[in-house]
Short mmCIF file of C-alpha atoms and ligand atoms in Angstrom, two decimals:
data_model
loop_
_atom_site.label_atom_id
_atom_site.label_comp_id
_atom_site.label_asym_id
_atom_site.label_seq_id
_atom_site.Cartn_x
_atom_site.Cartn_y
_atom_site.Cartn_z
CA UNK A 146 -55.09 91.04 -60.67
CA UNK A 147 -55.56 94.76 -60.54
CA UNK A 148 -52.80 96.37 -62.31
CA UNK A 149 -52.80 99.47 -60.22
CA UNK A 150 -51.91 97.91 -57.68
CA UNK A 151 -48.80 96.33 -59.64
CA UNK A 152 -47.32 99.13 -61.28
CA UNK A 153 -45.46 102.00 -59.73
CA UNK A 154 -47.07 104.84 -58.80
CA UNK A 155 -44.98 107.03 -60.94
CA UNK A 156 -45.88 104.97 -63.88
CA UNK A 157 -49.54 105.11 -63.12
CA UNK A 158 -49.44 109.03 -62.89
CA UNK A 159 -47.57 109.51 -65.61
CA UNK A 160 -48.79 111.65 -68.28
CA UNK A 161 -47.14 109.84 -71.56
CA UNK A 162 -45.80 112.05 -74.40
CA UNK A 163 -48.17 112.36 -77.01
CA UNK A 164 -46.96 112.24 -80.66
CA UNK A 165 -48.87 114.03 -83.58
CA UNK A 166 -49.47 110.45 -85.26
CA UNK A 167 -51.22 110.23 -81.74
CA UNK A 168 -53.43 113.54 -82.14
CA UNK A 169 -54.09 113.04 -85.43
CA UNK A 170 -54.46 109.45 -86.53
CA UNK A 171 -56.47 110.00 -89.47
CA UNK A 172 -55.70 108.82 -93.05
CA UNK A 173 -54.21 111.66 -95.89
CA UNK A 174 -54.69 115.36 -95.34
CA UNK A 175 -52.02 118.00 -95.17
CA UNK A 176 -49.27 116.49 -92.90
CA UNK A 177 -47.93 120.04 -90.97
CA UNK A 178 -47.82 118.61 -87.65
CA UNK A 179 -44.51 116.42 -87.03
CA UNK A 180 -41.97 118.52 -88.96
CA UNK A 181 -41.30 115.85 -90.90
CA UNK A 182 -39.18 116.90 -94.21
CA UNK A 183 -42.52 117.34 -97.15
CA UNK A 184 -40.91 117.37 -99.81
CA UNK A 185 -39.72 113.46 -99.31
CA UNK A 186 -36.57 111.22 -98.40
CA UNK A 187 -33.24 111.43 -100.15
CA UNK A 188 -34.48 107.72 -100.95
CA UNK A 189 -37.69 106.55 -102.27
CA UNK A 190 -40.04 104.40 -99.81
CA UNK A 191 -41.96 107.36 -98.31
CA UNK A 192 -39.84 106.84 -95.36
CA UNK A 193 -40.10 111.20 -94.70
CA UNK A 194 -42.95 110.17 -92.66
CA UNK A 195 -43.09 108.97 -88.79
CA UNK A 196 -44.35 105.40 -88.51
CA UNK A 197 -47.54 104.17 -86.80
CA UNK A 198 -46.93 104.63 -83.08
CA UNK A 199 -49.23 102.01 -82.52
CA UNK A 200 -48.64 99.67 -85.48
CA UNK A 201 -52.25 99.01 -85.90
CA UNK A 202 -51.67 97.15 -89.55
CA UNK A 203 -48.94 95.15 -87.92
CA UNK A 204 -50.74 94.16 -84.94
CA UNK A 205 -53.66 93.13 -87.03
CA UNK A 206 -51.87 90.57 -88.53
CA UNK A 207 -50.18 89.11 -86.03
CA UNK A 208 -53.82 89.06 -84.26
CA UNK A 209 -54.67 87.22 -87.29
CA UNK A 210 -51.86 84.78 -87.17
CA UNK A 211 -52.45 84.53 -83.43
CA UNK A 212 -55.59 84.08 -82.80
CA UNK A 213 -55.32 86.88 -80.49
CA UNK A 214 -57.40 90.38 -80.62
CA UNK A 215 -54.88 93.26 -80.61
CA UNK A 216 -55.80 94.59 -77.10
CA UNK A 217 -53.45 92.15 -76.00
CA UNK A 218 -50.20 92.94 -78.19
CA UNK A 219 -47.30 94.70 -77.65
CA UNK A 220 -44.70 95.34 -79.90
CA UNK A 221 -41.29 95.92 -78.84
CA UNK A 222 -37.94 96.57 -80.14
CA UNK A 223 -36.77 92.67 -79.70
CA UNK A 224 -38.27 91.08 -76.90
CA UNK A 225 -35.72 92.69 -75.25
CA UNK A 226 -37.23 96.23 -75.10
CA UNK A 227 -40.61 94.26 -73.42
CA UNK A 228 -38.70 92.68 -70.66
CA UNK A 229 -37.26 95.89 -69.91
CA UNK A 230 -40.39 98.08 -70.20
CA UNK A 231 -42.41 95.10 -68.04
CA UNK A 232 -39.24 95.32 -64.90
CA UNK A 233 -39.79 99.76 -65.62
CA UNK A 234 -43.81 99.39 -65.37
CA UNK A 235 -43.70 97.37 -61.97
CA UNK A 236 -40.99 97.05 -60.09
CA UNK A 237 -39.56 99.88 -57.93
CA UNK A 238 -36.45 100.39 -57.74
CA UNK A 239 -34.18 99.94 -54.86
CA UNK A 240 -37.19 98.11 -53.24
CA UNK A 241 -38.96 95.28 -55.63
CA UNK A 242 -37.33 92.09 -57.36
CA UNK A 243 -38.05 89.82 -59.79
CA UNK A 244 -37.55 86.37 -59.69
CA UNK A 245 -35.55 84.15 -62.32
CA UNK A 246 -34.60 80.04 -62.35
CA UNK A 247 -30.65 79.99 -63.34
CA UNK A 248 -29.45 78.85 -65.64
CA UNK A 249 -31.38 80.65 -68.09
CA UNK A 250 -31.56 83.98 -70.43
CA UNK A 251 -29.00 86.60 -69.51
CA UNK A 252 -30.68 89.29 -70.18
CA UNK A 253 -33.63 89.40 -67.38
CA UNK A 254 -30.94 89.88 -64.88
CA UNK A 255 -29.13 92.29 -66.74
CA UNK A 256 -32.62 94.50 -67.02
CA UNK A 257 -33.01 94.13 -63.32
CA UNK A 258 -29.70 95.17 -62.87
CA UNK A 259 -29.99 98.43 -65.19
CA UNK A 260 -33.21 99.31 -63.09
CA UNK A 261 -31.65 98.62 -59.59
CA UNK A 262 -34.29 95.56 -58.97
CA UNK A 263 -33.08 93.45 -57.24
CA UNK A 264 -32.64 89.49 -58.55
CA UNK A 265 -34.12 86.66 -56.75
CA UNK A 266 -32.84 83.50 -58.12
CA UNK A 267 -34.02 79.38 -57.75
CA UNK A 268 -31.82 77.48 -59.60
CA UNK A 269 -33.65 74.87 -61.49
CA UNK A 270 -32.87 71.27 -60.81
CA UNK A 271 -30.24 69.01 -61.89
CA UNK A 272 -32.31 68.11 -64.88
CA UNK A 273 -33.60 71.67 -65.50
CA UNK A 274 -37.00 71.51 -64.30
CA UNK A 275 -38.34 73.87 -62.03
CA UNK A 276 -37.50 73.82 -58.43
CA UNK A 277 -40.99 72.87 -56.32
CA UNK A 278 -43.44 74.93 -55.12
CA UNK A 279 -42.29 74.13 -51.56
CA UNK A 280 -39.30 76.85 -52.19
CA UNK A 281 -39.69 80.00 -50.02
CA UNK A 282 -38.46 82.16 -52.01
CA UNK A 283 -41.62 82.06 -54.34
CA UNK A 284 -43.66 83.61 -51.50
CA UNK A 285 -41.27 86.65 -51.15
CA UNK A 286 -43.74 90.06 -51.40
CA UNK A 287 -41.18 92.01 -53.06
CA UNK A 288 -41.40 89.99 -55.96
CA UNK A 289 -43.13 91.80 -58.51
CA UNK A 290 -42.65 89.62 -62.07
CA UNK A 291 -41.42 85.82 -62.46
CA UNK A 292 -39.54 85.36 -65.44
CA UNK A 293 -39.95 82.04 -66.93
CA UNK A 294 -37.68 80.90 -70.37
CA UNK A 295 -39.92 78.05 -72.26
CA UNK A 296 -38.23 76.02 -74.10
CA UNK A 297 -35.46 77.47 -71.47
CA UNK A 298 -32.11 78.82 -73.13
CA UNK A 299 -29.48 77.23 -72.59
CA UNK A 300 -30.94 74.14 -71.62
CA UNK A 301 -33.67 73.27 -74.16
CA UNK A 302 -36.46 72.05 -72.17
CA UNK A 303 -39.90 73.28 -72.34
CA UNK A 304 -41.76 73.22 -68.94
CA UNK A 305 -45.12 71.93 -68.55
CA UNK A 306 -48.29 73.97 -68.27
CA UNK A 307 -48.69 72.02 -65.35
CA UNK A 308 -45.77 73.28 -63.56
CA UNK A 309 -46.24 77.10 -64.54
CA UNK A 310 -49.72 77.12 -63.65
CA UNK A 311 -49.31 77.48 -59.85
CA UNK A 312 -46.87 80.30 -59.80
CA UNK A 313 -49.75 82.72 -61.86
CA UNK A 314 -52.10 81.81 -58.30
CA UNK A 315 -50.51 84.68 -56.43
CA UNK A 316 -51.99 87.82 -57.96
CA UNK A 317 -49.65 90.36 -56.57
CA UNK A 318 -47.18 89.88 -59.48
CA UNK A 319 -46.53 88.91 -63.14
CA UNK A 320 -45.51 85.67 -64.32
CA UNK A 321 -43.39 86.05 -68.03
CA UNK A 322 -42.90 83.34 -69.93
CA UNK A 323 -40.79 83.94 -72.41
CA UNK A 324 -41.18 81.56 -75.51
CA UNK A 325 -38.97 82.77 -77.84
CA UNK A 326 -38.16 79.03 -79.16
CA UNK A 327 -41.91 77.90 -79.16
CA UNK A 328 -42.17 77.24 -82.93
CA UNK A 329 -39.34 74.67 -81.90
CA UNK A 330 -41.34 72.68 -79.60
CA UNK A 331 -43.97 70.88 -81.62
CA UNK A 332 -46.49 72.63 -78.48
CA UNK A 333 -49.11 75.56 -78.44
CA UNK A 334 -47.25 76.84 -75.98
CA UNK A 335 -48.83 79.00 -73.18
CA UNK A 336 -50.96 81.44 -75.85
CA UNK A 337 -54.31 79.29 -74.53
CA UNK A 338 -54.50 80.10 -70.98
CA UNK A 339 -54.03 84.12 -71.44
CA UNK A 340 -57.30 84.95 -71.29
CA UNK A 341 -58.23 83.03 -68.26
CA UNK A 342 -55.13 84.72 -66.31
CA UNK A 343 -54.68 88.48 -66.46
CA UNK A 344 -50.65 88.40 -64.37
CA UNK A 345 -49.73 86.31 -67.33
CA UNK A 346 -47.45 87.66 -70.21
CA UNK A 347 -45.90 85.83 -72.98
CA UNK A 348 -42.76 87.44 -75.18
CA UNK A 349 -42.59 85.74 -78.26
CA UNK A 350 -40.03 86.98 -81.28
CA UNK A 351 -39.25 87.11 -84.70
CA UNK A 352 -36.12 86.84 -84.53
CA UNK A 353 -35.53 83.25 -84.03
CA UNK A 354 -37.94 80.66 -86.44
CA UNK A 355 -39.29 83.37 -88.78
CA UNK A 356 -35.37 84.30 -89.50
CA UNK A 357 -35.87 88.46 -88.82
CA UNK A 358 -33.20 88.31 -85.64
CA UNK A 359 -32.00 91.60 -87.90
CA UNK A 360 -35.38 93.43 -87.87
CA UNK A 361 -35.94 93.82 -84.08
CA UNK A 362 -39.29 92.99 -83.57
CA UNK A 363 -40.83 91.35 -80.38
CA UNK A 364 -43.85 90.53 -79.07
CA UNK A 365 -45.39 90.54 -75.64
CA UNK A 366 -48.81 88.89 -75.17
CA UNK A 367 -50.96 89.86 -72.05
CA UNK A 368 -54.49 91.21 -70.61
CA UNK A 369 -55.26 94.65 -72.63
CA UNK A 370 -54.51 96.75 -69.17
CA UNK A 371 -50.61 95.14 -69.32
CA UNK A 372 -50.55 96.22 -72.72
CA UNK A 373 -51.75 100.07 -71.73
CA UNK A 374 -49.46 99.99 -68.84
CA UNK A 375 -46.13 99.07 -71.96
CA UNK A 376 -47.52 101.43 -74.47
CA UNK A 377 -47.86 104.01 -71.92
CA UNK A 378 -43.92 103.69 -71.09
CA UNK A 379 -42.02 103.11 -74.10
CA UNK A 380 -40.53 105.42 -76.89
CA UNK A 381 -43.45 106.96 -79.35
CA UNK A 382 -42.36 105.65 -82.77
CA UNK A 383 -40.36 102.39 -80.90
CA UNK A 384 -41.15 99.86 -84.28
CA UNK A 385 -39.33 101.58 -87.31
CA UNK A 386 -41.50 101.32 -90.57
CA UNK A 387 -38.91 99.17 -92.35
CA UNK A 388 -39.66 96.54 -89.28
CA UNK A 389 -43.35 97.06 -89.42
CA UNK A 390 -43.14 96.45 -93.67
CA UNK A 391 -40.52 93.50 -93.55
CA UNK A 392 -42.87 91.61 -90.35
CA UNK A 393 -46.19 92.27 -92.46
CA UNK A 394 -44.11 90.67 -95.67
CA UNK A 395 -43.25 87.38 -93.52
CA UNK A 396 -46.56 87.16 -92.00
CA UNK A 397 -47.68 86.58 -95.63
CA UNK A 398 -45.55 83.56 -96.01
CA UNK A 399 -45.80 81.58 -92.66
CA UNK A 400 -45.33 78.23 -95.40
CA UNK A 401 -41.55 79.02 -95.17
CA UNK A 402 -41.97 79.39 -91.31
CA UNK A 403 -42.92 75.63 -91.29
CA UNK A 404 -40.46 75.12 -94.24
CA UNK A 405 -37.43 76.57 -91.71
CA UNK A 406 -39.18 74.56 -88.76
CA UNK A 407 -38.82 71.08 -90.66
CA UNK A 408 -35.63 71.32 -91.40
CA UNK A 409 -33.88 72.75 -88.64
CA UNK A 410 -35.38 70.06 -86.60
CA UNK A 411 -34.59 67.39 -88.98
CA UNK A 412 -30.97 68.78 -88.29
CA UNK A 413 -31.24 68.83 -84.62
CA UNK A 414 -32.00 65.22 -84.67
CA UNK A 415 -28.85 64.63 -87.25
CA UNK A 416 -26.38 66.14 -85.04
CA UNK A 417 -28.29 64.37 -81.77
CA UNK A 418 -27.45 61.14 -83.26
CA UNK A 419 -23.99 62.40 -84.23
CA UNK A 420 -23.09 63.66 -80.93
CA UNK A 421 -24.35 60.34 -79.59
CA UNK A 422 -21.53 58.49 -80.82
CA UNK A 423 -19.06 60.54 -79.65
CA UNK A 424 -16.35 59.71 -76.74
CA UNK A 425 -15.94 63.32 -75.84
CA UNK A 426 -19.27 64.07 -75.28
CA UNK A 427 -20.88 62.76 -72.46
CA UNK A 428 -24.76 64.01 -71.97
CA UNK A 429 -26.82 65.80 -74.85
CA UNK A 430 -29.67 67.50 -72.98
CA UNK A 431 -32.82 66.77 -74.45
CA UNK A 432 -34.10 70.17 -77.05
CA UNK A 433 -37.57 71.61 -77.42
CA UNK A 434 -35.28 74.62 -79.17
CA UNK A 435 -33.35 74.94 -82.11
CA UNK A 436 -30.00 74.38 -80.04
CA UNK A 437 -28.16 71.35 -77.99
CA UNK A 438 -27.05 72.05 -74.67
CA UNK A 439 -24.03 69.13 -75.02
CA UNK A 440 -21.89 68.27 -72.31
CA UNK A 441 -18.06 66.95 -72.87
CA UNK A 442 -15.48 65.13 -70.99
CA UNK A 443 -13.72 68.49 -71.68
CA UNK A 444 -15.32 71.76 -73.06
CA UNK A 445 -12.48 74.04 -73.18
CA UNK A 446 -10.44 71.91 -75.33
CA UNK A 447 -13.50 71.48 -77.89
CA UNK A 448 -14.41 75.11 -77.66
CA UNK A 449 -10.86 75.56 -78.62
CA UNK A 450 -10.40 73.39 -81.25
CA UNK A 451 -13.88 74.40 -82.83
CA UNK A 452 -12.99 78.16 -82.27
CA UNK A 453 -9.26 77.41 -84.46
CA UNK A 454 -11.39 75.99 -87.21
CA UNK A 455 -13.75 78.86 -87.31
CA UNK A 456 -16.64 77.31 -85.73
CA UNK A 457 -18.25 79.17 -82.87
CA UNK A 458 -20.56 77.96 -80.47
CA UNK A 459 -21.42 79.34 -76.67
CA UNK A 460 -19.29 78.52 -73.71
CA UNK A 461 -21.92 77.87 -71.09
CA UNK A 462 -19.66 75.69 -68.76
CA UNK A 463 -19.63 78.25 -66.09
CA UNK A 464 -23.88 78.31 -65.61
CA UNK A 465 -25.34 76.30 -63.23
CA UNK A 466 -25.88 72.63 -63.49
CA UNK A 467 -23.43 73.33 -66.87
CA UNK A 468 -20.11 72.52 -66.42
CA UNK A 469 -18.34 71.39 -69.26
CA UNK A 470 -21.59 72.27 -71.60
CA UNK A 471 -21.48 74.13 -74.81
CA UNK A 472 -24.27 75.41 -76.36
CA UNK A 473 -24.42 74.63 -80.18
CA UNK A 474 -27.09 76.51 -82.71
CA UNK A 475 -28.71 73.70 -85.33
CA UNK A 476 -26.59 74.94 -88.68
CA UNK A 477 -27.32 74.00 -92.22
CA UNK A 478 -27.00 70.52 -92.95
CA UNK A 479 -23.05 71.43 -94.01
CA UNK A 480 -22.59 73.34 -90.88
CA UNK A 481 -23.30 70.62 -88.90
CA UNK A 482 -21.20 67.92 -90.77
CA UNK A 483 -18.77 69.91 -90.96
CA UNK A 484 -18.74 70.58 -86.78
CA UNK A 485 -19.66 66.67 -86.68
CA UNK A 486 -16.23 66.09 -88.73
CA UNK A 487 -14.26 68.65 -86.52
CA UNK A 488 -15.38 66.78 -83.11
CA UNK A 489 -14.41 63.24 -84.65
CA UNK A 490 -11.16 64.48 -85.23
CA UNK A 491 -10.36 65.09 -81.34
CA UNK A 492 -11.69 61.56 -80.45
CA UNK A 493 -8.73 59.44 -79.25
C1 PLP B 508 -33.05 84.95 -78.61
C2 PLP B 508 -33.90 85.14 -77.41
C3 PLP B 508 -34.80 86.20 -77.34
C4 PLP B 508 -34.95 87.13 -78.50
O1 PLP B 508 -34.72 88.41 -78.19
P1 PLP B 508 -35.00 89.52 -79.30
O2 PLP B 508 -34.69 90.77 -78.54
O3 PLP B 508 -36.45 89.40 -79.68
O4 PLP B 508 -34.08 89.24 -80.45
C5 PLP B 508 -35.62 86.33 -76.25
N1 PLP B 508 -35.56 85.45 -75.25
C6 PLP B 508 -34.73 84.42 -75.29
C7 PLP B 508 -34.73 83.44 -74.20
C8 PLP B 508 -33.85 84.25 -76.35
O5 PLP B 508 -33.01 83.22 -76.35
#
């Protein structure tokens, strides 16, 4: 793949701002450049200074973790701020699209839809794996980046290597698998095959199995000219230094990572078996995630009833393939008998 060919013109021209932690990244000295307040913070934590525009410390570590050199990390504000910056970078509004497989993440769409791209969409099968190759769709030119969810949200399945593999043949595009639930799934997920495909990018998060949902920090894994092409485009000091400090704290302790994993997936198979003997609910969807895509006989009245005893789950009964389905987040062990004990009250 040769990125210049992929991103817009615009982008490729663009002359970036430069920051004065850019001009000058050297260590100490007499910081006059960035009109930063000298004399300190009305709080200690030497947070008077700008953070590292390229969060090399941060970066390193996650490398680390990763097995990954840090040429090929991005760091965004969420994941969020990388699918936007990757639909900015390459698609032209008014013109390209990008292509998504319904139901799935909201928030590719919405993106698009910000940028005036337009939205192809496939919906997946009936049983939420991909539609086949044979679709025509996949061949349209003005598709410039497939976004794939894996483990998919709302549905919980994690799609095979095998079946994401083709779609990164056509060169003239990204494919972006997003694997924000990977540490779910028991798999490596798709980390192993980035360096033999350069259109491939992986978003990964923190906000999700390492518990930091509140810090904002995600992370976008691709070929290093990807990663120019998102550092080129997005705001100078994007990763706060209170993110950059809290994610190099959890790195340290990726035992409670594995801690968090255990459990929540010994409570995912808990309320599995729960559900099971349930009259109301008629299909659990198999989960690679730390949520159950459950279908009742009759979702609004659960919803309600759930939603009167302060229990809150996600209505997804309108997305394709998922009527009648709720979407229920694995809770603490009382969280979910406590659900558990609300649904056995409404069976008849
Ligand atoms: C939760 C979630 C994310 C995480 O987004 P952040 O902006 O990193 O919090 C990304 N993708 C999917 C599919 C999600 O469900």
């Amino acid at each position: 793949m040769d990125i210049r060919k992929l991103a817009r013109r615009n982008i490729l021209n663009l002359h970036p701002y430069s920051s004065a932690r850019d001009e000058y990244t050297g260590s100490g000295g007499i910081l006059l450049d960035a009109n930063e307040n000298a004399f300190g913070a009305v709080i200690p934590g030497g947070y008077n200074r700008y953070p590292d525009p390229r969060q090399q410390a941060l970066k390193n570590e996650i490398g680390k973790y990763q097995k990954i050199s840090d040429d090929r990390i991005f760091l965004g504000n969420g994941s969020d701020e990388a699918i936007d910056l990757l639909i900015r970078a390459v698609c032209e509004p008014g013109q390209d699209a990008i292509l998504i497989f319904p139901p799935t993440y909201g928030m590719y769409k919405v993106c698009a839809d910000i940028n005036n791209v337009s939205v192809r969409q496939i919906p997946l099968q009936n049983d939420f794996t991909l539609p086949t190759r044979g679709a025509a769709d996949l061949n349209d030119p003005a598709i410039k980046i497939i976004f794939l969810c894996s483990p998919n949200n709302p549905t919980g399945n994690i799609f095979a290597a095998d079946a994401i593999l083709p779609l990164l043949q056509n060169q003239n595009r990204l494919v972006v698998v997003d694997e924000a639930y990977i540490d779910f799934s028991g798999t490596p997920g798709m980390l192993g095959f980035l360096s033999e495909h350069d259109n491939l990018v992986i978003l990964q998060t923190f906000s999700k199995s390492w518990g930091l949902a509140g810090i904002r920090l995600g992370t976008a894994f691709a070929h290093p000219d990807v990663i120019d092409l998102l550092n080129k485009i997005k705001y100078p000091y994007n990763i706060n230094i209170l993110t950059q400090e809290k994610a190099r704290e959890a790195l340290r302790h990726p035992g409670a990572l594995t801690d968090f994993v255990e459990q929540i997936l010994a409570q995912r198979a808990y309320l599995e078996k729960a559900l099971e003997k349930l009259q109301n609910v008629e299909h659990i969807f198999p989960s690679q995630a730390n949520f159950l895509l459950v279908r009742f006989k009759d979702a609004p009245a659960i919803f309600k009833h759930l939603i009167e005893h302060n229990v809150i789950v996600r209505d997804r009964s309108r997305a394709v393939h998922c009527e009648n389905c709720l979407r229920i987040t694995v809770g603490t062990p009382s969280e979910n008998r406590l659900l558990i004990g609300l649904l056995e009250q409404l069976e008849g």
